[in-house]
Each structure stands twice: as structure tokens, then as C-alpha cells.
Amino acid sequence: MFKLGRNKGNYPYAVARVKGKKSRLLTQDNYPKLLMMDLNEISRFMGETQYKVEMAELAPRYDGVNLIEMGTSRNLAQTYRDIIGFTTGELRDIVVAYLRRWDYQNIKTILRGRFSGASLEEIQEDLVPAGDLSERYLISLVGMETTEDVINSLQNKEGFVLPEDLPTLMEQEDYLPAVEDSLDRTYYTHLLKTIQPKRKPEKIFLSYIEREIDIVNLRTLLKLKQAGLPLELMKEYFIEGGYELDDKELERLASTDSFETLLDELVNLSFYDEIRAGVEATRQTGSLSEIMLNLKKWQARQAEKFSNIYPLSVLPVIDFIIRKNDEVNNIRTIARGKAAGMDSEIINKLLVL
Amino acid sequence: MKMAPQDVKPTRSELLEIKKRIKLTQSGYKILKMKRDGLILEFFKILEEAKQIRGKIQKDYDDAMKKATIAEAVDGAIAVHSAAFARRSHPEISLRSRNLMGIVVPKIDATLVKSTVDQRGYGIIGTSTYIDEATAAFEKLVETMVQAAEIETTMKKLLDEIEKTKRRVNALEYKVIPELKESESFIQLRLEEMERENTFRLKRIKNKATARAAAEAAAAMA
């Protein structure tokens, strides 16, 4: 069982370190410049920023857009692991619980790779050790003989929570989707448990995570409703603990007559204005991506709001973690978009700034 | 086998045989010509379908690549590769055959191509809509490609058959029928000539006999 640290944590030190790191993030005016550069210029630009060490390390193995993606994700992993390293106590527990999403993602990648018979090198290449589990440990998991060995090893890993129903799920023939969903559910359940809303900053952070759960649930609901799945099946996929969309509301929305009626019902959501354009686009094209992009941008704005209000709390640290992730995503979006010959305007629309 | 008109026996029975063969060949020629025209009509119909499906493949391919690029851009190639690992079921193709104007053409059915979000092998909760949409676009592309494979194979087989039939029609029109007709006229001419020779011979025999009879009569008189 997960235990909270004995002390509250080294907030002043951690926040000072994070501030230093934050100052090295790309500024808003860097993005228009990046959008005007070609791929080689972007690579060169990245080599002059905080990403230079990783870019230089990976240059012999990768080039072009792959070098940019691998370099930025390795830098992201290193940055997050640094934060885990210099935080202590309760602060570290919250940071670790938040960054566990990368651990669960890596476990999913390992399970998927083993399931499909991918080579060890292929699986290793797709790991981003940005969570609490070290790269060395993840590589050892990749090299294990059976999936049961992987699960046993994770069960014995201190502080790492696996779903209680995992052994039952693993007995199914096509266990992967159920296991993945269960891992995602466990991540949020555990994260909600870890955040103790005793003080205002933790309360704000808790509501941010609850909003994130709302977004995940809304995405699941829209996907499943569009696919025409029955209510009973849909219910299994919702995560408890949302801010606005509780079980009852989700069931009510899920039981609407059709996907179009569901889109009509979204007007009652408090954040409908944020996704109005996306909903209209979905009505016309049937694509959910626009709504998801609207939600992502809204989520980024939410994080920005709490970044400066409590300087000596978990919020500046979490804000940096979110900003860093957004930065890496934005750089990758620009690089991949440029490599594919996408129009700068379309790339710009996909950025979360 | 090629037979020069001179090789033909100039007999009445051969003439009758050749006349029968000419009749048969001409009716076969007419049928083959009709078949060729029918095949060409069918080919143009299929060609139109093939053009449409080619256009659809291009459109679906562009759409799938665009969605995959966006998924790779927004979620990262790592996340896209990871999701691709999860897919273990492969589309199954079953091949049957059907008859189209005497040609055996394939009927291709594909199963396990399209899937709903809960059948794709990866979790629903944690997978982005970009990856979902890229998956759906590629499933659609595979389905279109299977349809195109059926149409294009049918078109290829039709083309082969048209070519074969065209060669047969041409062979009948420009080779077999003219040769048979040549043989027919050769036999007719030969028979007529033989008849003329025979008449001449008979006349000469008759003249000889008449001359001999006259000579004998003169001798008897003397």
C-alpha cells in the first residue's frame, strides 16, 4: 500500500529548482519562429537549447524528426526524474503519484510489445522513463521471459500500485484492453487518494485532476457513443471521481438516444463554451479530435491559472511538469508536421500554447 | 494445322467437308465476335469501377496518412507505435470465384478489417482520439484495397480474355475462313477442270471410236 512521506516536503528548495528549470522553457515568441523554420533549422535550434545534451547523445542513432522526438522525450524523462530526485516528503509523493502516468504508459507499451511479439529493441525504443520506475528497471521488465514475471515483479515493487483485479483480467484470452483500462483507472484512483486536500493548493490541484478525469470520461463517452456501444458496456469504462461528470451524469449522458443527442446535451456542461467550436466541427465531420484539442487547450489554461497563486506549494512544481510536457508535445507537433509537409496554420492550430 | 489449298484432295466429298467447315467456322466467328464485343462492354463497365476505386484508394490513403501524421504529431510516434503493438488480429482474406461471361474471376471477402473502439486491442480510456481516427482511417483503406484487388483482378482477367478472343476472331477472319474459302474454290476449280478434261477425253475417245468405225466401214466397203 502506498504511504505518504513523513514530512511535508522541501517546498522552498524544490520550487526554486523548478523556477530555474522553468526559465529555460521556450517562450511564446519561440513558436512562431519554429513554425517558420525547416526541419534542419529546428534540429539546429534544439541543439542550442536545454535539449542539446540529448540531441548530441542521440545524433549517431537517429536523424531528422526522429532525432527531435527522441531527444525531446529523453530530455522530458530526465527532467521529470530530476524533479522526483530533488523533492522530498509529501511533495515527492504527490509528484510521483502524478508522474506515475508515464510508468503506466511504459507498462502498457511493454505488455503491448510482448503481446504482439515485437522485438526487445523495438519495445525499448518506445519507453519514456519519465515516471518513478527507472529506465534500468523498465529494460529489465522488457527482458523478462513471461508476462507473469513482469506482473510479479511489478507487484513486488514498493510504492507501485497495480489493479486488484489484474490476475483475473490476465486470465482472459485477449486481456490487453481490459488490463490497460484497469491500469488507467488505477492511476487516477491512486492519484486522487494521494492528494490530501488539507490546504488550498492541494484542493486546487485535486480539482484540476478531477477536471482531467472529466475530460478522460467525456472522451471515452463520446468515443463509445459514436461507436454505438450499449449503456451497460459503456459504464465499465468510466473513472470515478470526476469534478462535474459523476457516475449518474455520465450514465444519463450515455443513455441518450443517439450521438447527436449526446452532442446536444453537452450544452449543459459548465465548460461548454470552451468546446463549442469542437462540437460544431464534430457535427460536420464526425471527428472528435477538435473537441479533444479544445479540451486540451482548456486544461492548459486551467493549469496556467494556478501557477503563480501559491508560490510555496505543489502547484508551481505541477505547473512546470505540465508546461514541460506541453513544450515537448509542441516541438514534436511542429517537427512532425513540418516533416509531413503540413501547412503552418494547421500545425499552429494543433499547438497547446 | 496449316494446309495449303494445293494439299487438299480435290474431291467432291472434300468439297462438302470444307463447305461444312466454312459454315461452322463462320458461325463460330460470329459467336466469338459477339463474345468479344460483350467482353469489351463488360470491360468498360469494370474500367469505370476500377477508376472510381483507384480514386477512392488515393483519397483513403491520403486521409489515413494525414490522420496518422496528426496522431504522430500530437501524441508522438512513440505512442502511435505503442498502440500499433496492441493490434494482434490481422485481416483475413477469403478467396472465392465467380463466373463472368465464361471467365472465372475472383470474389474477395475480407473479415476482421473494421473494428469498433472496443475491439482494437488497446485500452479505450487512455488512447487518444487521434490514434482512434488514424486506426479507423487505415481500416477503411484496407477495406478499399481489398475491393480494388477484386475489381482490378477481374479487369486484368477480362483484358486477357478480350485479347485471346480478339486473336481468335482475327485468326478466323483473316486466316482460317479465307484459307477454307481458297481451298473450296481450289477444289471447285479443280473439279470443274477435271470435268472439262473428262468431257474432252470422252469426246476424243468418241472421235477416235467414230474414226475407227468409219475406217472399218470404209475397209469393208473396199
Tab-separated table of C-alpha atoms in Angstrom, chain B residues 37-214:
chain	number	residue	atom	x	y	z
B	37	ASP	CA	-17.999	-7.170	-78.060
B	38	GLY	CA	-19.724	-8.355	-74.873
B	39	LEU	CA	-16.385	-8.594	-73.072
B	40	ILE	CA	-15.412	-5.116	-74.238
B	41	LEU	CA	-18.708	-3.731	-72.941
B	42	GLU	CA	-18.147	-5.525	-69.610
B	43	PHE	CA	-14.554	-4.258	-69.550
B	44	PHE	CA	-15.633	-0.645	-69.915
B	45	LYS	CA	-18.092	-1.105	-67.066
B	46	ILE	CA	-15.356	-2.578	-64.846
B	47	LEU	CA	-12.891	0.070	-66.037
B	48	GLU	CA	-15.215	2.747	-64.713
B	49	GLU	CA	-15.447	0.929	-61.379
B	50	ALA	CA	-11.659	0.482	-61.332
B	51	LYS	CA	-11.146	4.182	-61.982
B	52	GLN	CA	-13.518	5.047	-59.140
B	53	ILE	CA	-11.888	2.605	-56.736
B	54	ARG	CA	-8.411	3.891	-57.670
B	55	GLY	CA	-9.596	7.378	-56.847
B	56	LYS	CA	-11.085	6.100	-53.603
B	57	ILE	CA	-7.821	4.365	-52.665
B	58	GLN	CA	-5.896	7.565	-53.260
B	59	LYS	CA	-8.416	9.523	-51.193
B	60	ASP	CA	-8.470	6.966	-48.355
B	61	TYR	CA	-4.682	6.709	-48.413
B	62	ASP	CA	-4.257	10.484	-48.210
B	63	ASP	CA	-6.804	10.626	-45.408
B	64	ALA	CA	-5.167	7.761	-43.478
B	65	MET	CA	-1.685	9.250	-43.868
B	66	LYS	CA	-2.937	12.662	-42.810
B	67	LYS	CA	-4.572	11.191	-39.711
B	68	ALA	CA	-1.501	9.086	-38.891
B	69	THR	CA	0.704	12.156	-39.278
B	70	ILE	CA	-1.543	14.189	-36.989
B	71	ALA	CA	-1.614	11.310	-34.467
B	72	GLU	CA	2.194	11.092	-34.594
B	73	ALA	CA	2.476	14.852	-34.284
B	74	VAL	CA	0.052	15.266	-31.389
B	75	ASP	CA	0.569	12.009	-29.466
B	76	GLY	CA	4.066	11.209	-30.684
B	77	ALA	CA	5.419	8.391	-32.815
B	78	ILE	CA	6.192	6.517	-29.595
B	79	ALA	CA	2.526	6.451	-28.542
B	80	VAL	CA	1.429	5.511	-32.064
B	81	HIS	CA	3.968	2.633	-32.227
B	82	SER	CA	2.890	1.502	-28.802
B	83	ALA	CA	-0.776	1.436	-29.862
B	84	ALA	CA	0.153	-0.397	-33.055
B	85	PHE	CA	1.831	-3.125	-30.980
B	86	ALA	CA	-1.512	-3.840	-29.333
B	87	ARG	CA	-3.142	-4.914	-32.576
B	88	ARG	CA	-2.740	-8.671	-32.797
B	89	SER	CA	-5.612	-9.666	-35.074
B	90	HIS	CA	-4.900	-9.369	-38.774
B	91	PRO	CA	-7.483	-9.013	-41.528
B	92	GLU	CA	-8.436	-12.335	-43.072
B	93	ILE	CA	-8.973	-12.593	-46.783
B	94	SER	CA	-11.163	-15.329	-48.230
B	95	LEU	CA	-10.999	-16.020	-51.930
B	96	ARG	CA	-13.943	-17.430	-53.895
B	97	SER	CA	-14.591	-17.435	-57.594
B	98	ARG	CA	-17.482	-16.368	-59.776
B	99	ASN	CA	-18.250	-16.719	-63.444
B	100	LEU	CA	-18.316	-13.653	-65.654
B	101	MET	CA	-19.125	-14.476	-69.326
B	102	GLY	CA	-17.295	-17.749	-69.050
B	103	ILE	CA	-14.282	-16.295	-67.255
B	104	VAL	CA	-13.501	-17.298	-63.719
B	105	VAL	CA	-12.919	-14.108	-61.733
B	106	PRO	CA	-12.118	-13.817	-58.031
B	107	LYS	CA	-14.561	-12.778	-55.347
B	108	ILE	CA	-12.537	-11.441	-52.409
B	109	ASP	CA	-14.081	-11.097	-48.973
B	110	ALA	CA	-12.229	-9.578	-46.079
B	111	THR	CA	-13.121	-10.103	-42.454
B	112	LEU	CA	-11.731	-8.548	-39.267
B	113	VAL	CA	-10.834	-5.354	-41.113
B	114	LYS	CA	-13.180	-2.862	-39.484
B	115	SER	CA	-13.409	-2.806	-35.744
B	116	THR	CA	-15.117	-0.719	-33.113
B	117	VAL	CA	-13.112	1.108	-30.456
B	118	ASP	CA	-13.538	-1.775	-28.022
B	119	GLN	CA	-12.120	-4.325	-30.471
B	120	ARG	CA	-8.822	-2.720	-31.358
B	121	GLY	CA	-6.642	-4.448	-28.822
B	122	TYR	CA	-5.695	-1.337	-26.873
B	123	GLY	CA	-7.404	0.289	-23.929
B	124	ILE	CA	-10.200	2.758	-24.527
B	125	ILE	CA	-9.609	5.059	-21.579
B	126	GLY	CA	-6.008	6.005	-22.287
B	127	THR	CA	-5.953	6.104	-26.071
B	128	SER	CA	-6.345	9.441	-27.786
B	129	THR	CA	-8.967	10.143	-30.422
B	130	TYR	CA	-6.184	10.938	-32.903
B	131	ILE	CA	-4.923	7.354	-32.695
B	132	ASP	CA	-8.508	6.047	-32.892
B	133	GLU	CA	-9.191	8.086	-36.004
B	134	ALA	CA	-5.921	7.048	-37.651
B	135	THR	CA	-6.792	3.382	-36.924
B	136	ALA	CA	-10.271	3.786	-38.404
B	137	ALA	CA	-8.843	5.526	-41.482
B	138	PHE	CA	-6.346	2.710	-42.101
B	139	GLU	CA	-9.078	0.080	-41.634
B	140	LYS	CA	-11.117	1.888	-44.276
B	141	LEU	CA	-8.085	1.966	-46.574
B	142	VAL	CA	-7.534	-1.805	-46.194
B	143	GLU	CA	-11.194	-2.427	-46.993
B	144	THR	CA	-10.993	-0.271	-50.133
B	145	MET	CA	-7.785	-2.042	-51.180
B	146	VAL	CA	-9.483	-5.425	-50.897
B	147	GLN	CA	-12.343	-4.173	-53.099
B	148	ALA	CA	-9.797	-2.748	-55.557
B	149	ALA	CA	-7.927	-6.056	-55.659
B	150	GLU	CA	-11.141	-7.813	-56.706
B	151	ILE	CA	-12.011	-5.246	-59.376
B	152	GLU	CA	-8.504	-4.954	-60.763
B	153	THR	CA	-8.005	-8.730	-60.976
B	154	THR	CA	-11.358	-9.024	-62.765
B	155	MET	CA	-10.280	-6.257	-65.133
B	156	LYS	CA	-6.945	-7.972	-65.826
B	157	LYS	CA	-8.648	-11.302	-66.493
B	158	LEU	CA	-11.168	-9.593	-68.772
B	159	LEU	CA	-8.356	-7.910	-70.684
B	160	ASP	CA	-6.559	-11.241	-71.145
B	161	GLU	CA	-9.776	-12.834	-72.334
B	162	ILE	CA	-10.533	-9.949	-74.725
B	163	GLU	CA	-7.038	-10.260	-76.154
B	164	LYS	CA	-7.430	-14.022	-76.556
B	165	THR	CA	-10.867	-13.681	-78.161
B	166	LYS	CA	-9.625	-10.895	-80.423
B	167	ARG	CA	-6.772	-13.124	-81.621
B	168	ARG	CA	-9.224	-15.972	-82.283
B	169	VAL	CA	-11.629	-13.659	-84.155
B	170	ASN	CA	-8.762	-12.268	-86.241
B	171	ALA	CA	-7.406	-15.740	-86.918
B	172	LEU	CA	-10.832	-16.874	-88.113
B	173	GLU	CA	-11.469	-13.715	-90.103
B	174	TYR	CA	-8.102	-13.310	-91.767
B	175	LYS	CA	-6.679	-16.821	-91.811
B	176	VAL	CA	-8.970	-19.781	-91.280
B	177	ILE	CA	-12.029	-18.629	-93.243
B	178	PRO	CA	-10.038	-17.217	-96.222
B	179	GLU	CA	-7.944	-20.395	-96.366
B	180	LEU	CA	-11.019	-22.595	-96.267
B	181	LYS	CA	-12.628	-20.452	-98.947
B	182	GLU	CA	-9.456	-20.690	-101.026
B	183	SER	CA	-9.478	-24.458	-100.610
B	184	GLU	CA	-13.151	-24.521	-101.551
B	185	SER	CA	-12.580	-22.540	-104.721
B	186	PHE	CA	-9.465	-24.591	-105.485
B	187	ILE	CA	-11.470	-27.828	-105.244
B	188	GLN	CA	-14.287	-26.319	-107.262
B	189	LEU	CA	-11.890	-25.186	-109.960
B	190	ARG	CA	-10.081	-28.498	-109.890
B	191	LEU	CA	-13.327	-30.437	-110.098
B	192	GLU	CA	-14.505	-28.241	-112.967
B	193	GLU	CA	-11.196	-28.743	-114.707
B	194	MET	CA	-11.370	-32.472	-114.122
B	195	GLU	CA	-14.857	-32.434	-115.535
B	196	ARG	CA	-13.675	-30.499	-118.585
B	197	GLU	CA	-10.749	-32.911	-119.044
B	198	ASN	CA	-13.139	-35.808	-118.749
B	199	THR	CA	-15.520	-34.325	-121.303
B	200	PHE	CA	-12.616	-33.647	-123.658
B	201	ARG	CA	-11.279	-37.162	-123.107
B	202	LEU	CA	-14.707	-38.655	-123.784
B	203	LYS	CA	-15.020	-36.525	-126.872
B	204	ARG	CA	-11.619	-37.687	-128.119
B	205	ILE	CA	-12.495	-41.313	-127.375
B	206	LYS	CA	-15.748	-40.771	-129.119
B	207	ASN	CA	-13.951	-39.167	-132.096
B	208	LYS	CA	-11.399	-41.979	-132.131
B	209	ALA	CA	-14.166	-44.569	-131.975
B	210	THR	CA	-16.076	-42.757	-134.688
B	211	ALA	CA	-12.902	-42.541	-136.805
B	212	ARG	CA	-12.127	-46.172	-136.205
B	213	ALA	CA	-15.695	-47.140	-137.071
B	214	ALA	CA	-15.527	-45.033	-140.237
